[in-house]
Every structure is written in C-alpha cells, then in structure tokens.
Amino acid sequence: MDTPEQRIQIAVQKTGRLTDHSIDLLQRCGLKLTQSKDQLFLYGENMPIDLLLVRDDDIPGLVSDDVCDLGIVGLNVVEEKRQELLCGGREPRFKQVFELDFGHCRLSLAAPDGTEYSDRTSLNNTKIATSYVNILREYLTKNDIDAEPVYFSGAVEIAPKLGRADYICDLVSTGSTLAANGLTEVETLLESEAVVIQTEAILGDEKQALVDRMLQRLDGVLQVRESKYIMLHAPRDALPQIRDLLPGSEAPTVLPLDGADDKVAVHAVCRENVFWETLENLKAAGASSLLVIPVEKMLA
Ligand code: ATP
Ligand code: ZN
C-alpha cells in the first residue's frame, strides 16, 4: 500500500451544491472511489488519490496549508479566503487552475424593495450584512465607499427585517430567494462558478507527476464536454468554405473517396457544440452524409 505521503489529497465539499458535480467530475477522470466508514474521505481504489470531504469554506485553507494538493470549490469562497489572508498580511499559497462551469452564482448587493438607490454612493453611511466580509471590505475600499460590513454567518437576507442592516451582500443564482424576502439586486461584486485550485507548495517528484497527470485528465474531461467528432463528404472545390464553417476545429483530416475524384471525406474534432444550424450551413455549402459523434476521451 502507498504511504499517505505518496497519495494525493483532493478537498471536495462534503454535502452541498458542489458535491455531486465534483465527485462525478473526478470519476470521469477515471478515479474509482470507495466510501470510507467515517465518510471523512473517499479512498481512490485504482489511483493513489483520495478525496477529503469537508465544508466548502475550509477548502482554500486546506490547499493553502498544503494539507490537500487540489481542491474543488466556488470562486466566491476562494476569493473570500484570498482577501482574508491578504488582510492578515499573508500570501495565499494556492492558485486557480480550471473553471468548471457548474455552481454558477454571483455575489451581489441587494436592497429592501422601495429603497431609493441611485448608484454606489447611496451605500455611504449604511450597514451591509454579509458572510463575505473580506470581499465586501475590498469592494468598499476600491470604490471609496464608507459603509460598515456586519457579519452574518447565515440567513443574511433577514438582516434588514431585523433592523440589523440597510443592505445585504450575498450569493444569488436565480434571484428567487431575494424576491421572496422583498429584496432587489443593485450591484454585482463577483461572478462565481466552481473552480479547481492547486497548492503552490513544492511537491516531491512522484507526487508532482501524479498531480500533473490528474490535471491533464481533468483538462481532457473538460474539453470533451462540448467536443464532437464530425464526418462529412464534400466537393473538393468547396473545401475552403466547409473548413470555415466547422466550429472550433483545428486542421481537419481530408481523405479521398473511392471512385469519386471530385469529392473528399472530411473528419474533424470540433471543440464547440455542433448545432443543427451549422449542419444546415454545411449542407448548403455542398456537404453530404453528415455525421456528428460525441467524443468520449481526449488527450492533447
Ligand atoms: P457547507 O456546509 O459546505 O459550508 P454551504 O451552505 O456553504 O455548505 P452550499 O449552499 O452548498 O454551501 O453552496 C456551495 C457553493 O455553491 C457556494 O459557495 C457557491 O459557490 C455555489 N452556489 C451556486 N448557487 C448558489 C446559490 N444560489 N446560493 C448559494 N451558493 C450557490
Ligand atoms: Zn460553506
């Protein structure tokens, strides 16, 4: 068995909005996991990689402190930790390596319905309830606004009703929670989605190679999500136009067709979704026998 030093640790949210997507993503990288009895970590059966299941707020700290080598967490949590460390005069020792296109939300300021809000200057001399005190402070300083952040660990949206704050600064996705609490969004501080962060600590060669391998697989999984393999027949003289129509593709493979000198077969990997409209445009340009196939794995 590998010693813990030779295994890599990936921090993942234990229970919450990011959990299923994060575990699914790692499984699509080929990782097979066993649930441990205490459910604090998932053991990698076929690779020396374990998942540490924790509260999302702890993930950037675990990666920065080199307890975990990688972490999957919302950019909002990463930025809050970054600002907290910088405020305390410490350098964050993690870097963002991938955006994952799930867990989309934004950190916004919202006002109780009926508040007279013209622009950011309306925030002067007010109290703003938030769990994101460090991001909010940085925003206020950068925009030269004199307002007081009030820390709420949860249920931020009830702060104005309790008379504890004039505004709130919280995560929004659809806006329905805000609307249900009689609040209207007035400013966006940060657009967020789940990201992969990596420790900046120097690892041993073996461990570094394992981290690099995992990142390469992650890159492959993220690339194939939209990628399609497209095959078609085309008149030889329509090739330049057809190449221009293939979405996000590099040099296509052009093959001769038996018994048809004026026609060729074209095969290409398209790194974007292929829509019906694209197929119709290709057909109009002279393409026939069009076939679009999903890509399962990709290694650049
Ligand atoms: P934990 O117990 O791990 O601290 P939590 O309550 O802080 O859980 P969740 O509500 O599961 O966390 O949210 C996790 C992440 O999902 C957020 O940090 C954010 O990046 C993202 N997210 C996406 N949409 C929303 C939303 N509408 N509200 C809150 N978070 C959202
Ligand atoms: Zn949390």
Coordinates of C-alpha atoms and ligand atoms in Angstrom, one line a residue:
M1 CA 0.0 0.0 0.0
D2 CA 1.1 3.6 -0.7
T3 CA 2.2 5.7 2.3
P4 CA 0.0 8.8 2.8
E5 CA 2.9 11.0 1.5
Q6 CA 2.7 9.3 -1.9
R7 CA -1.0 9.7 -2.3
I8 CA -2.6 13.0 -3.3
Q9 CA -5.5 14.5 -1.5
I10 CA -8.3 16.4 -3.2
A11 CA -10.6 18.6 -1.0
V12 CA -14.3 18.4 -2.0
Q13 CA -17.4 19.7 -0.4
K14 CA -18.9 17.1 1.9
T15 CA -22.6 17.9 1.4
G16 CA -23.9 20.7 -0.6
R17 CA -24.5 22.1 -4.1
L18 CA -21.0 21.2 -5.4
T19 CA -20.7 17.7 -4.0
D20 CA -22.3 15.5 -6.7
H21 CA -20.8 17.5 -9.6
S22 CA -17.3 17.4 -8.0
I23 CA -17.3 13.7 -7.4
D24 CA -18.8 13.0 -10.8
L25 CA -16.1 15.0 -12.5
L26 CA -13.3 13.1 -10.7
Q27 CA -14.9 9.8 -11.5
R28 CA -15.0 10.8 -15.2
C29 CA -11.2 11.3 -14.9
G30 CA -11.1 7.5 -14.2
L31 CA -10.9 7.6 -10.5
K32 CA -12.7 4.7 -8.7
L33 CA -13.7 5.5 -5.1
T34 CA -14.6 3.5 -2.0
Q35 CA -16.7 5.3 0.7
S36 CA -14.8 5.1 3.9
K37 CA -16.9 4.3 7.0
D38 CA -16.4 7.6 8.7
Q39 CA -17.2 9.4 5.4
L40 CA -14.4 11.9 6.0
F41 CA -12.7 10.7 2.9
L42 CA -13.2 8.7 -0.2
Y43 CA -10.4 6.3 -0.9
G44 CA -9.1 6.0 -4.5
E45 CA -9.0 2.3 -5.4
N46 CA -7.3 2.4 -8.7
M47 CA -5.1 5.5 -8.3
P48 CA -3.2 6.9 -5.2
I49 CA -5.7 9.7 -4.9
D50 CA -8.1 10.4 -2.0
L51 CA -10.9 12.8 -1.6
L52 CA -11.2 14.7 1.7
L53 CA -14.9 15.6 2.4
V54 CA -15.1 18.9 4.2
R55 CA -17.1 22.1 4.5
D56 CA -16.6 24.2 1.4
D57 CA -15.3 27.2 3.5
D58 CA -12.4 25.1 4.7
I59 CA -11.2 24.1 1.2
P60 CA -8.9 27.0 0.2
G61 CA -7.3 26.9 3.7
L62 CA -6.6 23.2 3.4
V63 CA -5.0 23.7 -0.1
S64 CA -3.1 26.8 1.0
D65 CA -1.7 25.0 4.1
D66 CA -0.7 22.0 1.9
V67 CA -2.9 19.5 3.7
C68 CA -4.6 18.9 0.3
D69 CA -2.9 19.2 -3.1
L70 CA -6.0 20.1 -5.0
G71 CA -9.5 21.4 -4.2
I72 CA -12.8 22.0 -5.9
V73 CA -14.7 25.0 -4.6
G74 CA -16.7 28.1 -5.5
L75 CA -14.7 31.1 -6.7
N76 CA -16.6 33.1 -4.1
V77 CA -15.1 31.0 -1.3
V78 CA -11.6 31.2 -2.9
E79 CA -11.7 35.0 -3.2
E80 CA -13.0 35.4 0.4
K81 CA -10.1 33.3 1.7
R82 CA -7.6 35.2 -0.6
Q83 CA -8.8 38.6 0.8
E84 CA -8.8 37.3 4.4
L85 CA -5.2 36.1 4.0
L86 CA -4.0 39.3 2.3
C87 CA -5.7 41.4 5.0
G88 CA -3.8 39.4 7.6
G89 CA -0.5 40.1 5.7
R90 CA -0.2 36.5 4.5
E91 CA 0.2 35.3 0.9
P92 CA -2.4 32.7 -0.3
R93 CA -0.5 29.6 -1.3
F94 CA -3.0 28.3 -3.8
K95 CA -3.6 29.0 -7.5
Q96 CA -6.7 28.6 -9.6
V97 CA -6.2 26.1 -12.5
F98 CA -9.6 25.4 -14.1
E99 CA -13.1 26.9 -14.2
L100 CA -15.6 24.0 -14.1
D101 CA -18.8 25.6 -15.5
F102 CA -21.1 24.4 -12.6
G103 CA -22.1 26.1 -9.3
H104 CA -22.7 29.4 -11.2
C105 CA -23.9 32.3 -9.0
R106 CA -22.9 35.9 -8.2
L107 CA -22.1 37.8 -5.1
S108 CA -24.4 40.8 -5.1
L109 CA -25.6 43.7 -3.1
A110 CA -29.3 43.9 -2.6
A111 CA -31.6 46.5 -1.1
P112 CA -35.1 46.1 0.5
D113 CA -37.8 46.9 -2.1
G114 CA -38.6 50.6 -2.0
T115 CA -35.0 51.7 -1.1
E116 CA -34.0 54.8 -3.0
Y117 CA -30.9 53.6 -4.7
S118 CA -29.2 55.7 -7.4
D119 CA -25.6 54.5 -7.6
R120 CA -22.8 53.2 -5.3
T121 CA -22.8 56.5 -3.4
S122 CA -26.2 55.5 -1.9
L123 CA -24.2 53.0 0.1
N124 CA -22.4 55.6 2.1
N125 CA -23.1 55.6 5.8
T126 CA -25.1 52.3 5.7
K127 CA -24.7 48.9 7.2
I128 CA -24.3 45.9 4.9
A129 CA -25.0 42.3 6.2
T130 CA -22.8 39.6 4.7
S131 CA -20.9 36.3 5.3
Y132 CA -18.3 37.7 2.8
V133 CA -16.8 40.4 4.9
N134 CA -13.4 40.4 3.3
I135 CA -14.6 40.6 -0.3
L136 CA -17.1 43.3 0.7
R137 CA -14.4 45.3 2.5
E138 CA -12.1 45.2 -0.5
Y139 CA -15.0 46.3 -2.8
L140 CA -15.9 49.2 -0.4
T141 CA -12.3 50.4 -0.2
K142 CA -11.7 50.1 -4.0
N143 CA -14.8 52.2 -4.7
D144 CA -14.2 54.6 -1.9
I145 CA -17.4 53.9 -0.1
D146 CA -17.8 54.5 3.6
A147 CA -20.1 51.7 4.7
E148 CA -20.0 49.2 7.6
P149 CA -19.9 45.4 6.9
V150 CA -21.9 43.5 9.5
Y151 CA -21.0 39.8 9.8
F152 CA -23.9 37.2 9.5
S153 CA -22.9 33.6 9.3
G154 CA -26.2 32.6 7.6
A155 CA -29.7 33.8 6.8
V156 CA -28.2 37.1 5.7
E157 CA -31.4 38.0 3.8
I158 CA -33.4 38.6 7.0
A159 CA -30.9 41.2 8.4
P160 CA -32.8 44.2 7.0
K161 CA -36.1 43.0 8.5
L162 CA -34.3 42.6 11.9
G163 CA -33.1 46.2 11.6
R164 CA -29.5 45.0 11.7
A165 CA -28.5 46.3 8.2
D166 CA -29.7 48.5 5.4
Y167 CA -28.4 46.3 2.6
I168 CA -27.2 42.7 2.2
C169 CA -24.3 41.2 0.2
D170 CA -25.0 37.6 -0.6
L171 CA -24.9 34.9 -3.3
V172 CA -27.6 35.0 -5.9
S173 CA -28.4 32.5 -8.6
T174 CA -32.0 32.8 -9.8
G175 CA -32.9 35.7 -7.5
S176 CA -36.0 33.9 -6.2
T177 CA -34.7 33.9 -2.5
L178 CA -34.1 37.7 -2.8
A179 CA -37.6 38.3 -4.2
A180 CA -39.2 36.1 -1.5
N181 CA -37.6 38.3 1.1
G182 CA -38.5 41.6 -0.6
L183 CA -35.0 42.4 -1.8
T184 CA -33.8 43.8 -5.1
E185 CA -30.3 43.3 -6.5
V186 CA -28.4 46.6 -7.0
E187 CA -24.7 45.7 -7.7
T188 CA -22.7 42.6 -8.6
L189 CA -19.4 42.2 -6.8
L190 CA -18.3 38.9 -8.3
E191 CA -19.4 36.3 -10.9
S192 CA -18.7 32.9 -9.5
E193 CA -18.5 29.2 -10.5
A194 CA -16.8 26.1 -9.2
V195 CA -13.0 26.1 -9.8
V196 CA -10.1 23.8 -9.2
I197 CA -7.3 25.2 -7.0
Q198 CA -3.9 23.7 -6.6
T199 CA -1.4 24.1 -3.8
E200 CA 1.7 26.2 -4.6
A201 CA 3.8 24.2 -2.2
I202 CA 6.8 22.3 -3.8
L203 CA 5.9 18.6 -4.0
G204 CA 8.2 15.6 -4.4
D205 CA 8.8 14.5 -8.0
E206 CA 6.5 11.5 -7.7
K207 CA 3.6 13.4 -6.2
Q208 CA 4.0 16.3 -8.6
A209 CA 3.9 13.8 -11.5
L210 CA 0.6 12.5 -10.1
V211 CA -0.9 15.9 -9.7
D212 CA 0.1 16.8 -13.3
R213 CA -1.4 13.6 -14.5
M214 CA -4.7 14.3 -12.7
L215 CA -4.7 17.9 -14.1
Q216 CA -4.2 16.6 -17.6
R217 CA -7.1 14.2 -17.3
L218 CA -9.3 17.0 -15.9
D219 CA -8.3 19.1 -18.9
G220 CA -9.3 16.3 -21.2
V221 CA -12.7 15.8 -19.4
L222 CA -13.4 19.5 -19.6
Q223 CA -12.5 19.6 -23.3
V224 CA -14.7 16.7 -24.4
R225 CA -17.8 18.1 -22.7
E226 CA -18.6 20.1 -25.7
S227 CA -16.5 18.4 -28.3
K228 CA -17.9 16.4 -31.2
Y229 CA -16.3 14.4 -34.0
I230 CA -17.8 15.4 -37.3
M231 CA -17.6 13.4 -40.6
L232 CA -18.9 14.5 -44.0
H233 CA -18.5 14.2 -47.7
A234 CA -17.7 17.4 -49.6
P235 CA -17.0 18.5 -53.2
R236 CA -13.2 19.1 -53.4
D237 CA -13.7 22.7 -54.5
A238 CA -16.0 23.5 -51.6
L239 CA -13.3 22.6 -49.0
P240 CA -12.2 26.1 -48.0
Q241 CA -15.8 27.2 -47.3
I242 CA -16.5 24.0 -45.4
R243 CA -13.4 24.4 -43.3
D244 CA -14.5 27.9 -42.3
L245 CA -17.9 26.5 -41.2
L246 CA -16.6 23.8 -38.9
P247 CA -16.9 25.2 -35.4
G248 CA -13.8 25.4 -33.2
S249 CA -11.9 22.8 -35.2
E250 CA -8.2 22.6 -35.9
A251 CA -6.8 21.1 -39.2
P252 CA -9.4 18.5 -40.4
T253 CA -8.4 15.2 -41.9
V254 CA -9.2 15.1 -45.7
L255 CA -9.4 11.7 -47.3
P256 CA -10.0 10.6 -50.9
L257 CA -13.3 8.8 -51.7
D258 CA -13.1 5.7 -53.8
G259 CA -14.4 6.3 -57.4
A260 CA -15.2 10.0 -56.8
D261 CA -12.3 12.2 -57.7
D262 CA -14.2 15.4 -57.3
K263 CA -15.3 14.5 -53.7
V264 CA -13.5 14.0 -50.4
A265 CA -14.3 12.8 -46.9
V266 CA -13.7 15.4 -44.1
H267 CA -13.2 14.3 -40.5
A268 CA -12.7 17.0 -37.7
V269 CA -12.9 17.3 -34.0
C270 CA -15.0 20.4 -33.2
R271 CA -14.3 21.8 -29.7
E272 CA -17.7 23.5 -29.6
N273 CA -21.2 22.2 -29.7
V274 CA -22.4 21.5 -33.3
F275 CA -25.9 22.9 -33.8
W276 CA -28.4 22.0 -36.4
E277 CA -27.9 25.4 -38.0
T278 CA -24.2 24.5 -38.6
L279 CA -25.2 21.3 -40.2
E280 CA -27.7 23.1 -42.4
N281 CA -25.0 25.6 -43.4
L282 CA -22.5 22.8 -44.2
K283 CA -25.2 21.1 -46.4
A284 CA -25.9 24.4 -48.2
A285 CA -22.1 24.6 -48.9
G286 CA -22.3 21.2 -50.6
A287 CA -21.6 18.8 -47.8
S288 CA -23.5 15.5 -47.7
S289 CA -23.5 12.3 -45.5
L290 CA -23.1 14.4 -42.4
L291 CA -22.4 12.5 -39.1
V292 CA -21.8 14.1 -35.6
I293 CA -20.4 11.8 -32.9
P294 CA -19.8 12.5 -29.2
V295 CA -16.2 12.3 -28.1
E296 CA -15.6 10.2 -25.0
K297 CA -12.0 10.9 -24.1
M298 CA -9.3 13.3 -25.4
L299 CA -5.6 13.6 -24.6
A300 CA -3.9 16.6 -26.2
Ligands
ATP1 P1 -21.0 24.0 3.7 O1 -21.7 23.2 4.7 O2 -20.1 23.2 2.8 O3 -20.3 25.2 4.3 P2 -22.7 25.9 2.2 O4 -24.0 26.1 2.8 O5 -21.7 27.0 2.5 O6 -22.1 24.5 2.7 P3 -23.8 25.5 -0.5 O7 -25.1 26.2 -0.2 O8 -23.8 24.0 -0.7 O9 -22.7 25.8 0.7 O10 -23.1 26.2 -1.7 C1 -21.8 25.8 -2.1 C2 -21.4 26.8 -3.2 O11 -22.3 26.7 -4.3 C3 -21.4 28.2 -3.0 O12 -20.2 28.6 -2.3 C4 -21.4 28.8 -4.3 O13 -20.1 28.8 -4.9 C5 -22.3 27.8 -5.1 N1 -23.7 28.3 -5.4 C6 -24.3 28.3 -6.5 N2 -25.5 28.8 -6.5 C7 -25.7 29.2 -5.2 C8 -26.8 29.8 -4.5 N3 -27.9 30.2 -5.1 N4 -26.6 30.1 -3.2 C9 -25.5 29.7 -2.6 N5 -24.4 29.1 -3.2 C10 -24.5 28.9 -4.5
ZN2 ZN -20.0 27.0 3.4

